[in-house]
Short mmCIF file of C-alpha atoms and ligand atoms in Angstrom, two decimals:
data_model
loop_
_atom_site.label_atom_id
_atom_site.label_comp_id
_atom_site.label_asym_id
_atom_site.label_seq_id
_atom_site.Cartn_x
_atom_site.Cartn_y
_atom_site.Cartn_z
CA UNK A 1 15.08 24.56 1.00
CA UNK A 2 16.26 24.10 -2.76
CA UNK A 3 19.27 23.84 -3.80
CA UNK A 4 21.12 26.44 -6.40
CA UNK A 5 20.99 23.85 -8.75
CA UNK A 6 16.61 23.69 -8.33
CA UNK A 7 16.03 27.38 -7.95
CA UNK A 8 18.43 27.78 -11.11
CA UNK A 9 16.03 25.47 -13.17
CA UNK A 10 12.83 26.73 -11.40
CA UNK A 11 13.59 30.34 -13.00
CA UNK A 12 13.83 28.71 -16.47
CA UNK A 13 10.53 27.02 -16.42
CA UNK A 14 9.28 30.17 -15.00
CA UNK A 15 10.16 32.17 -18.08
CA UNK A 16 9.24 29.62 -20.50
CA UNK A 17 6.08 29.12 -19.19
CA UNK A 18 4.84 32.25 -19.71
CA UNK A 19 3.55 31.77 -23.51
CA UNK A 20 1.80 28.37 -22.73
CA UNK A 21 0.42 29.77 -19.46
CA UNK A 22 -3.05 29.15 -18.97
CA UNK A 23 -3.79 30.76 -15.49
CA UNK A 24 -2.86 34.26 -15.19
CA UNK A 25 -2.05 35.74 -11.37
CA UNK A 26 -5.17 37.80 -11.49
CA UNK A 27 -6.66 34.07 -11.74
CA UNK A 28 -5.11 32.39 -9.46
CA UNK A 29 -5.15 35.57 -6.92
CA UNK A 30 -9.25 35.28 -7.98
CA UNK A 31 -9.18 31.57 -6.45
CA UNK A 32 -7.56 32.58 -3.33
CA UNK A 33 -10.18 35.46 -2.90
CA UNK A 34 -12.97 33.00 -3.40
CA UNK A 35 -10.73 30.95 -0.54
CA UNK A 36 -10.85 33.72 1.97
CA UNK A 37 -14.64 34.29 1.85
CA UNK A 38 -15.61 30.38 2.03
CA UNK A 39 -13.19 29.65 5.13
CA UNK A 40 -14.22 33.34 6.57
CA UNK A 41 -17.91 31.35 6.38
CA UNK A 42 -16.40 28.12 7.96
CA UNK A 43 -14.40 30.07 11.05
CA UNK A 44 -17.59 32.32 11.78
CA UNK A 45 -19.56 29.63 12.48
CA UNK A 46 -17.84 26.89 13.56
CA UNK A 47 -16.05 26.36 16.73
CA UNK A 48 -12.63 24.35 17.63
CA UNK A 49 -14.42 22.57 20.13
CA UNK A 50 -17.14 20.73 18.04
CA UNK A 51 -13.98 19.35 16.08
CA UNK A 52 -11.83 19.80 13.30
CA UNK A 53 -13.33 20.32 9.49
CA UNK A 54 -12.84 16.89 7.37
CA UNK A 55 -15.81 17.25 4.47
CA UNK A 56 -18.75 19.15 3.65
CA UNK A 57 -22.60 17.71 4.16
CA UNK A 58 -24.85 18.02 1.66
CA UNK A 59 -26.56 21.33 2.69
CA UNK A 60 -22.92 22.67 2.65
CA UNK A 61 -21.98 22.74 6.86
CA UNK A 62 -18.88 20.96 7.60
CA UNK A 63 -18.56 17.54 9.34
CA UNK A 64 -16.08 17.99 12.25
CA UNK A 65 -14.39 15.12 13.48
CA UNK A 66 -11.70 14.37 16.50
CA UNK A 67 -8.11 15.47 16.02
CA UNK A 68 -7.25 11.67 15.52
CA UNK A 69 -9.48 11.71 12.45
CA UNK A 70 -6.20 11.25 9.37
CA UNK A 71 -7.51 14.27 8.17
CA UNK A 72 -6.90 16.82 11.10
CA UNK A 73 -4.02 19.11 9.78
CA UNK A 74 -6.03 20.07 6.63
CA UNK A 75 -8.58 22.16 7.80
CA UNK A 76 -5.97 24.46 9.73
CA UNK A 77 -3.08 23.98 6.62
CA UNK A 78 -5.58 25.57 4.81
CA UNK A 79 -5.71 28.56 6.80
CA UNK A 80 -2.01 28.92 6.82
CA UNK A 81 -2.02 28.78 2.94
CA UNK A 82 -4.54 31.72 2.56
CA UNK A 83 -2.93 33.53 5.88
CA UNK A 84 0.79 33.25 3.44
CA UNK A 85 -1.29 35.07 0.67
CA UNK A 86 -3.27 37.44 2.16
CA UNK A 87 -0.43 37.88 5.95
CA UNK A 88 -3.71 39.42 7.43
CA UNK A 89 -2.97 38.34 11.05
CA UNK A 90 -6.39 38.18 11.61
CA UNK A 91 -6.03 34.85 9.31
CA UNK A 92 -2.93 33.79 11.29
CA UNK A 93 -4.43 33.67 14.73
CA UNK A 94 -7.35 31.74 13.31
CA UNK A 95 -4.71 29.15 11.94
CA UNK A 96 -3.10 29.34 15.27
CA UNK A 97 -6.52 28.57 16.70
CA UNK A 98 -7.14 26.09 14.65
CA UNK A 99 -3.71 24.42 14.83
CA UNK A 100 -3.49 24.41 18.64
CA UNK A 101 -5.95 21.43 19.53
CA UNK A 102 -4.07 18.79 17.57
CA UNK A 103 -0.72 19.01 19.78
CA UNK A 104 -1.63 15.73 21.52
CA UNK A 105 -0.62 13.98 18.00
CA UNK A 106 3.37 14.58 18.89
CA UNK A 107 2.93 11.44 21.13
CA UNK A 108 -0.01 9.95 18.90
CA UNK A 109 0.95 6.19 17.83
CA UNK A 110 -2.04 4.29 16.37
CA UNK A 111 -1.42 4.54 12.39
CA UNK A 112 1.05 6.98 10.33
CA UNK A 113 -1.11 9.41 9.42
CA UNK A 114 0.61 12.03 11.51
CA UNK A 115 2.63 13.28 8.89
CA UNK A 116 -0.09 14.31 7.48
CA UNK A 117 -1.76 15.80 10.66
CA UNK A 118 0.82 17.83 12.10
CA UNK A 119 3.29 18.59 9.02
CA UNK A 120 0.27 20.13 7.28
CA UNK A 121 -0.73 22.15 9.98
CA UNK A 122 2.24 23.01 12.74
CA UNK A 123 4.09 22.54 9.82
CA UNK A 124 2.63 25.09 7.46
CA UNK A 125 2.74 27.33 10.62
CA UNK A 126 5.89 26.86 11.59
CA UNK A 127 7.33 27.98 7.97
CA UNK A 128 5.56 31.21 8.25
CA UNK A 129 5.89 32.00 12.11
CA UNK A 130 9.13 30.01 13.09
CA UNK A 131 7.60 29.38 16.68
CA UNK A 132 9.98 27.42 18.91
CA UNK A 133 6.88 25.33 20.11
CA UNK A 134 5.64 24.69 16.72
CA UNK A 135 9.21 23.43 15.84
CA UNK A 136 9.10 20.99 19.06
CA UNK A 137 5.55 19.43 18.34
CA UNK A 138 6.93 18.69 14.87
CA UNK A 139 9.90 17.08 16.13
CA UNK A 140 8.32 15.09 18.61
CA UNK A 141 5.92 14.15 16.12
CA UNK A 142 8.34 12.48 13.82
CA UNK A 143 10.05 10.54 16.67
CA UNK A 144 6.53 9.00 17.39
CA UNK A 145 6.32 8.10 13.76
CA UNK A 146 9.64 6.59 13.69
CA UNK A 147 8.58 4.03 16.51
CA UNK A 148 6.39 2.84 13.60
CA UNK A 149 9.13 1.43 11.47
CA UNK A 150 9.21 -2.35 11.04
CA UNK A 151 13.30 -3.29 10.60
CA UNK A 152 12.38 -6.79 9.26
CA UNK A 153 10.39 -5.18 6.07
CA UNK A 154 12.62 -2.10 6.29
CA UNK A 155 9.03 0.08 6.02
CA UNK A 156 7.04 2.26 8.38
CA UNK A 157 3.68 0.35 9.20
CA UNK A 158 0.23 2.13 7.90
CA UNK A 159 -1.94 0.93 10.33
CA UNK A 160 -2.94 -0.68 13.29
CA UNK A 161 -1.65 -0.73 16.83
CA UNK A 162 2.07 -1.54 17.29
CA UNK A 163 1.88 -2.49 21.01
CA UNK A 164 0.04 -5.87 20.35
CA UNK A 165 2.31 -8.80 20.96
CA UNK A 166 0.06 -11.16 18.80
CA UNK A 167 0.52 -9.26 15.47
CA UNK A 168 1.69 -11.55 12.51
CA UNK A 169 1.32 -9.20 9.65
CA UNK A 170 0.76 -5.94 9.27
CA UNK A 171 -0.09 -3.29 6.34
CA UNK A 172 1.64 0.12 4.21
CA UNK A 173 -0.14 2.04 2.07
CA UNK A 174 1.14 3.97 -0.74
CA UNK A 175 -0.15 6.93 1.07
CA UNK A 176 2.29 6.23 3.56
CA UNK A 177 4.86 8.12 1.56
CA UNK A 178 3.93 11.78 2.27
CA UNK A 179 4.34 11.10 5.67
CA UNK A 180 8.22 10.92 4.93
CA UNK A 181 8.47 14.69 4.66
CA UNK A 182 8.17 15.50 8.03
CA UNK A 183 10.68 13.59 9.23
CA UNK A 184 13.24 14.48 6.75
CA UNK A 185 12.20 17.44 7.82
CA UNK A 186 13.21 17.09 11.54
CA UNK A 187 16.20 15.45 10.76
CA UNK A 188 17.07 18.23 9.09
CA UNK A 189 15.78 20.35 11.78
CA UNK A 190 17.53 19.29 15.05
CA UNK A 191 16.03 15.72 14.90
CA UNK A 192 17.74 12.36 15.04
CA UNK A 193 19.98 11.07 11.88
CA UNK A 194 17.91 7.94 12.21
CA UNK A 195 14.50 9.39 11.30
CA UNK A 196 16.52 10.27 7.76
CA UNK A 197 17.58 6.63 7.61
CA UNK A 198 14.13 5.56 8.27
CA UNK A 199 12.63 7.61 5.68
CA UNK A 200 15.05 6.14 2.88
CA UNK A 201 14.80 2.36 3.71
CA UNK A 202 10.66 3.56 4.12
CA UNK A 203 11.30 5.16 0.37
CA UNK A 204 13.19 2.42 -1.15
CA UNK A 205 10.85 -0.38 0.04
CA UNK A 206 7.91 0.94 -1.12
CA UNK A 207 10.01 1.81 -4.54
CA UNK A 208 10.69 -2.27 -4.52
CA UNK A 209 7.33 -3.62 -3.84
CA UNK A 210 4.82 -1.13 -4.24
CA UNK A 211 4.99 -0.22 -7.96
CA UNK A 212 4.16 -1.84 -11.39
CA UNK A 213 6.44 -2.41 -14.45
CA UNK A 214 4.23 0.57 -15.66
CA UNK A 215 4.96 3.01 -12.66
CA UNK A 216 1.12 2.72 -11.16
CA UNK A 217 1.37 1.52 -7.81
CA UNK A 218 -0.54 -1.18 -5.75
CA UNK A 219 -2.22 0.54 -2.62
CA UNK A 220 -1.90 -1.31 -0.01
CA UNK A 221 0.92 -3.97 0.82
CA UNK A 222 0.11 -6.72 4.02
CA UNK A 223 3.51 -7.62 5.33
CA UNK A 224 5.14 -10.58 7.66
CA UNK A 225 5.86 -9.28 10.59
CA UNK A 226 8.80 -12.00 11.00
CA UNK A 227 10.37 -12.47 7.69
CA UNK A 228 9.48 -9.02 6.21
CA UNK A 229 8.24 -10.55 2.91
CA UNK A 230 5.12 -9.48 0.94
CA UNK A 231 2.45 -11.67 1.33
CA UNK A 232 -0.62 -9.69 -0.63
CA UNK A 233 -0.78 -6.94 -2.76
CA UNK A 234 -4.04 -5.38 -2.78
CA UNK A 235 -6.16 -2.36 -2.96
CA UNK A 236 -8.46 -0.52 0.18
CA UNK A 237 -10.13 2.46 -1.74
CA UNK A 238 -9.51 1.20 -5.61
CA UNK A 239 -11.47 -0.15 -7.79
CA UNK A 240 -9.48 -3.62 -8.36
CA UNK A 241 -5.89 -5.32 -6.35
CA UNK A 242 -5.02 -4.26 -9.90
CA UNK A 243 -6.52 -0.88 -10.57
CA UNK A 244 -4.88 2.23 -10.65
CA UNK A 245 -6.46 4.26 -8.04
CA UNK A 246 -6.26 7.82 -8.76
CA UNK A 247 -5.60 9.35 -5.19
CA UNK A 248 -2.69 6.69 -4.41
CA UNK A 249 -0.82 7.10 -7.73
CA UNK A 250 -1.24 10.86 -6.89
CA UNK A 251 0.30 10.24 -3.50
CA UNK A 252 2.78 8.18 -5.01
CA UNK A 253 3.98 11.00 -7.76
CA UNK A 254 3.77 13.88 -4.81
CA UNK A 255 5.83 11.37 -2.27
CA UNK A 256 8.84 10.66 -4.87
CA UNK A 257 9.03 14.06 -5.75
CA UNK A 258 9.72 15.05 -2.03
CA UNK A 259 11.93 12.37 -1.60
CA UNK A 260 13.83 13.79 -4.65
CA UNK A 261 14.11 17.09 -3.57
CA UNK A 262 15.09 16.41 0.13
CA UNK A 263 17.86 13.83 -1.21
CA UNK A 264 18.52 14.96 -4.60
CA UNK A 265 18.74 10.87 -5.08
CA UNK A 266 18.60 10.51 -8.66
CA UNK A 267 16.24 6.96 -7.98
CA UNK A 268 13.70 9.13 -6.64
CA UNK A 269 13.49 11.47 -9.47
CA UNK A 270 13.33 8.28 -11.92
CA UNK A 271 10.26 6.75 -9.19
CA UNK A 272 8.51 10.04 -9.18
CA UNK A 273 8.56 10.12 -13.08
CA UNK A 274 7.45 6.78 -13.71
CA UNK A 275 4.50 7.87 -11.62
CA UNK A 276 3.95 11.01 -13.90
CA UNK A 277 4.01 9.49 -17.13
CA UNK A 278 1.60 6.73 -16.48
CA UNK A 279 -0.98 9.24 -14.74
CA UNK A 280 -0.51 11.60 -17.27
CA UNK A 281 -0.56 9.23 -20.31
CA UNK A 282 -3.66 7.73 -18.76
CA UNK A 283 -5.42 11.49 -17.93
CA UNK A 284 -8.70 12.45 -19.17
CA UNK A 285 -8.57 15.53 -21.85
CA UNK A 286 -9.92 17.68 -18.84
CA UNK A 287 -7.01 16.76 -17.00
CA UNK A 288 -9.04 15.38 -14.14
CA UNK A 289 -8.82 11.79 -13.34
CA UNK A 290 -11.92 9.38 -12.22
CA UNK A 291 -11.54 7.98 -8.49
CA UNK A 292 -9.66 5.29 -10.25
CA UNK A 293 -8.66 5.46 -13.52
CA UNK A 294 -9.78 2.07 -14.37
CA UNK A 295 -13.32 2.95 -13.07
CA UNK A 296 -16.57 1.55 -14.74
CA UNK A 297 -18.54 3.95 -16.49
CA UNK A 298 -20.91 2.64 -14.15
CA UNK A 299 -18.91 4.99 -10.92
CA UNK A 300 -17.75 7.45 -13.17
CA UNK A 301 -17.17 10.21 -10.28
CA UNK A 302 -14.01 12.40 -10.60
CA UNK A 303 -11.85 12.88 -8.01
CA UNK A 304 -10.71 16.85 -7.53
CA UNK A 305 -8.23 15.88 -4.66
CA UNK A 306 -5.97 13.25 -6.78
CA UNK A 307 -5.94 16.39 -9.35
CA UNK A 308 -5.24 18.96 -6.75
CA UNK A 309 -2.70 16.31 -5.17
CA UNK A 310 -0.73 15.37 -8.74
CA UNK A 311 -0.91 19.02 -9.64
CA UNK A 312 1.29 20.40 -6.88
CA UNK A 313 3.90 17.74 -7.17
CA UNK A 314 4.03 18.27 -11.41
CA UNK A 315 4.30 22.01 -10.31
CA UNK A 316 7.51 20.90 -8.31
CA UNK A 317 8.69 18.26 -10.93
CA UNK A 318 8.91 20.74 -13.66
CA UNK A 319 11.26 22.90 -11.10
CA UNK A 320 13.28 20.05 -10.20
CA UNK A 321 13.70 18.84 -14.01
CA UNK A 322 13.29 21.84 -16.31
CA UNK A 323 10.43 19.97 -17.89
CA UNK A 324 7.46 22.47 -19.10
CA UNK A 325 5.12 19.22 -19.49
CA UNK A 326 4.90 18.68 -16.05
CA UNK A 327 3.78 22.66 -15.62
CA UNK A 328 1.31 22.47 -18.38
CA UNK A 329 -0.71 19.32 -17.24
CA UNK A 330 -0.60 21.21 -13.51
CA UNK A 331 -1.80 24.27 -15.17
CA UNK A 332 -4.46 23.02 -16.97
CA UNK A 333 -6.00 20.74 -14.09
CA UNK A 334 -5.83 23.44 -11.74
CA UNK A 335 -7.66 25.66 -14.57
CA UNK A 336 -10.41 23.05 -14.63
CA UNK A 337 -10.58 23.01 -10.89
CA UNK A 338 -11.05 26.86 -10.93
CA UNK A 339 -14.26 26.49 -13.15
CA UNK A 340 -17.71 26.87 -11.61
CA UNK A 341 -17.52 22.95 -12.88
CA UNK A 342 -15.38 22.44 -9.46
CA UNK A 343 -15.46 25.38 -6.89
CA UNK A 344 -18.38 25.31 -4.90
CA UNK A 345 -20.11 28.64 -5.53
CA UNK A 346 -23.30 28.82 -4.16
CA UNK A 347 -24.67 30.36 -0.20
CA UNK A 348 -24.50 26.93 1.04
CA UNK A 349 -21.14 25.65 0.86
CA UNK A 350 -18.55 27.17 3.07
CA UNK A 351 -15.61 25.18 1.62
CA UNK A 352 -13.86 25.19 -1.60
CA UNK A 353 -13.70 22.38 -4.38
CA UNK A 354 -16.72 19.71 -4.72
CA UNK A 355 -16.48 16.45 -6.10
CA UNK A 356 -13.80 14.20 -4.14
CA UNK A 357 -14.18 10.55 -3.51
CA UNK A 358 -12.72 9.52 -0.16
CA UNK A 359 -13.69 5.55 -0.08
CA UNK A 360 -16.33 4.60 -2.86
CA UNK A 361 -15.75 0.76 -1.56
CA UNK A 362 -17.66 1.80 1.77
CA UNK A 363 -19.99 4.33 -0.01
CA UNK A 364 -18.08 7.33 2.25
CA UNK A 365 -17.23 10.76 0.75
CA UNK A 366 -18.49 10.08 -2.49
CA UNK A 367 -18.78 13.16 -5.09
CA UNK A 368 -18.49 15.36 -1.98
CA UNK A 369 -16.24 18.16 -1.01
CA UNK A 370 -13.29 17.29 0.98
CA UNK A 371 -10.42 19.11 3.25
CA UNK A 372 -7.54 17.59 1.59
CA UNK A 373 -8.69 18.49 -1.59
CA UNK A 374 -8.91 22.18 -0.64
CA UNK A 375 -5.19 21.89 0.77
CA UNK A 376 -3.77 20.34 -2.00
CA UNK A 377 -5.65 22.72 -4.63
CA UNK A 378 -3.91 25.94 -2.25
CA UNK A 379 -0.29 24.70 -1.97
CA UNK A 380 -0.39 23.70 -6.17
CA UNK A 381 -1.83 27.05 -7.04
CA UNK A 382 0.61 28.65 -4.44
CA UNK A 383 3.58 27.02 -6.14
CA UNK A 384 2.23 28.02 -9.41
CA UNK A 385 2.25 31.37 -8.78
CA UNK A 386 5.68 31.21 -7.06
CA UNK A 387 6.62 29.70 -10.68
CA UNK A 388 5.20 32.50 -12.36
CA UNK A 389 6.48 34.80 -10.43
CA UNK A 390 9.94 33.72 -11.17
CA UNK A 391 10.60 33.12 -7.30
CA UNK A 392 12.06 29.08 -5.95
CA UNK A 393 8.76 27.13 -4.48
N1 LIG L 401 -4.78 8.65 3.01
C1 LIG L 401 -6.10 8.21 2.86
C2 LIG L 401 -6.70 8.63 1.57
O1 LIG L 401 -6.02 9.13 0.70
O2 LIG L 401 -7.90 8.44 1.42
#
């Protein structure tokens, strides 16, 4: 929930932004529309068993994966965003039915992506149905998460299991950071103080180690287990250790603004700017990034889901500051994505936005439609249109 103070400056930017705006409602209502029929395509013909949605084949079916797959809670988030537009309940009890298979994450402890995987999906539900059991899974889910957290580094460990007695380092990833919500959440929510506490030392570590002098961030971080120093600072889906990839620094900008507006901790807001300015100094005129922004020419791909990602947390940084800039570089990326350029028109496809890059270092998810891209690209034009509608996000 926002504070006075954020819903105060949200109406401001609301009524400012009216005479730069660049997507009208009828637009973004147009996008939504185009939303329904694609995942109406997906839910006909797919089935909960064969595995939840992660990103589209070439002839346009979905790959399904396992509910462990980091990507789980998009697929079904994605049906809670267009069941909050269109409160068909048709649409709800296919996100139900979509949600319900991924309840064994709430004891799930093998990496940290369940943030991710069950705040995008119970979570989304649980806004917009407030069911008990939703609330539980969530809260379970963040306890699991919390046995993560590695005291001597002060930071929640990324990946790898945390039951082997031989481990001597392990890693974070900048990503790591959105998983932070969900457990501010449930310590907000009837959860334990400590999952806050974890969260914040989680926050300010990464805020210590995991940034440049020029707010880009490194991606991923190997730790000593022991000592809790830094021993490499690297990258996994970048192009270089010194790269800015464009999905992390997008991660990065999203996570800080969270942590602002769940603390109101002004070194957040300062983090979560620094992230802004150098993505949106370094932007493209179409305001869509490469995979990294320091790609070769050579693997020039775009990546739609660092847009859609960076778009919904500007959309929230120019509530939380007042500043239009932030809404106009939103606006204008999530224009582009609305362009036949991005959605993926055509008989085939039964998702939304084409041309993601999930790991161009393993050739995997290359130039390809991807869930996360879809969620992000439905919460940012959902907040937009809260923004122009005057109401808080
Ligand atoms: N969290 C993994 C990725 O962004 O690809």
């Amino acid at each position: 929930m926002l504070s006075n103070k954020f819903v105060v400056l949200g109406v401001m930017v609301a009524v400012g932004a009216w005479s730069a705006s660049a997507m009208t409602l009828e637009e973004i209502d147009g996008v939504f529309e185009f939303a329904e029929l694609q995942y109406k395509k997906a839910t006909d013909s797919l089935t909960v068993e064969e595995g939840i949605p992660r990103n589209s084949h070439a002839d346009g079916t979905w790959n399904q994966l396992g509910i462990t797959s980091w990507t789980s809670g998009f697929f079904p988030g994605c049906l809670w965003l267009i069941y909050a537009q269109n409160q068909d309940d048709d649409w709800k009890k296919e996100a139900q039915k979509w949600t319900a298979p991924l309840e064994p994450l709430k004891t799930y402890d093998h990496h940290h992506d369940v943030g991710f995987m069950v705040f995008c999906s119970y979570g989304e539900g649980y806004r917009l149905t407030q069911d008990p059991e939703y609330k539980a899974i969530i809260l379970q889910t963040a306890d699991t998460l919390a046995t993560r957290f590695r005291p001597s580094g002060g930071i929640i460990q990324s990946w790898g299991s945390i039951h082997n007695e031989n481990t001597k380092t392990y890693r974070v990833i900048i990503d790591n950071m959105m998983n932070l919500e969900m457990m501010l959440w449930a310590s907000k929510n009837g959860g334990d103080e400590t999952l806050k506490a974890i969260a914040l030392t989680h926050a300010d570590t990464t805020m210590k180690h995991h940034f440049r002098p020029d707010g880009s961030s490194f991606h991923k971080l190997t730790y000593e287990l022991e000592s809790g120093k830094v021993l490499l600072k690297q990258t996994h889906q970048g192009y270089a250790d010194d790269s800015m990839w464009a999905r992390g620094q997008a991660w990065a900008l999203y996570g800080y603004t969270m942590m602002y507006r769940e603390t109101e901790e002004e070194r957040y807001l300062e983090t979560a700017e620094k992230a802004a300015a150098i993505y949106l100094k370094r932007l493209p005129k179409d305001g869509i990034p490469r995979w990294d922004f320091d790609a070769p020419d050579s693997k020039p791909f775009k990546d739609a889901s660092a847009a859609a990602i960076a778009s919904s947390a500007l959309v929230e940084l120019s509530q939380l500051t007042g500043k239009k800039e932030y809404l106009a570089a939103a606006e204008k990326a999530l224009e582009e994505l609305s362009t036949d350029r991005y959605l993926a028109k055509g008989e085939k496809y039964q998702c939304l936005l084409l041309h993601s890059v999930g790991n161009l270092n393993r050739t995997s998810e290359v130039d390809v439609n991807i869930s996360y891209a879809d969620y992000y690209f439905l919460e940012a034009l959902s907040r937009l249109k809260k923004v122009k509608q005057g109401q808080p996000l």
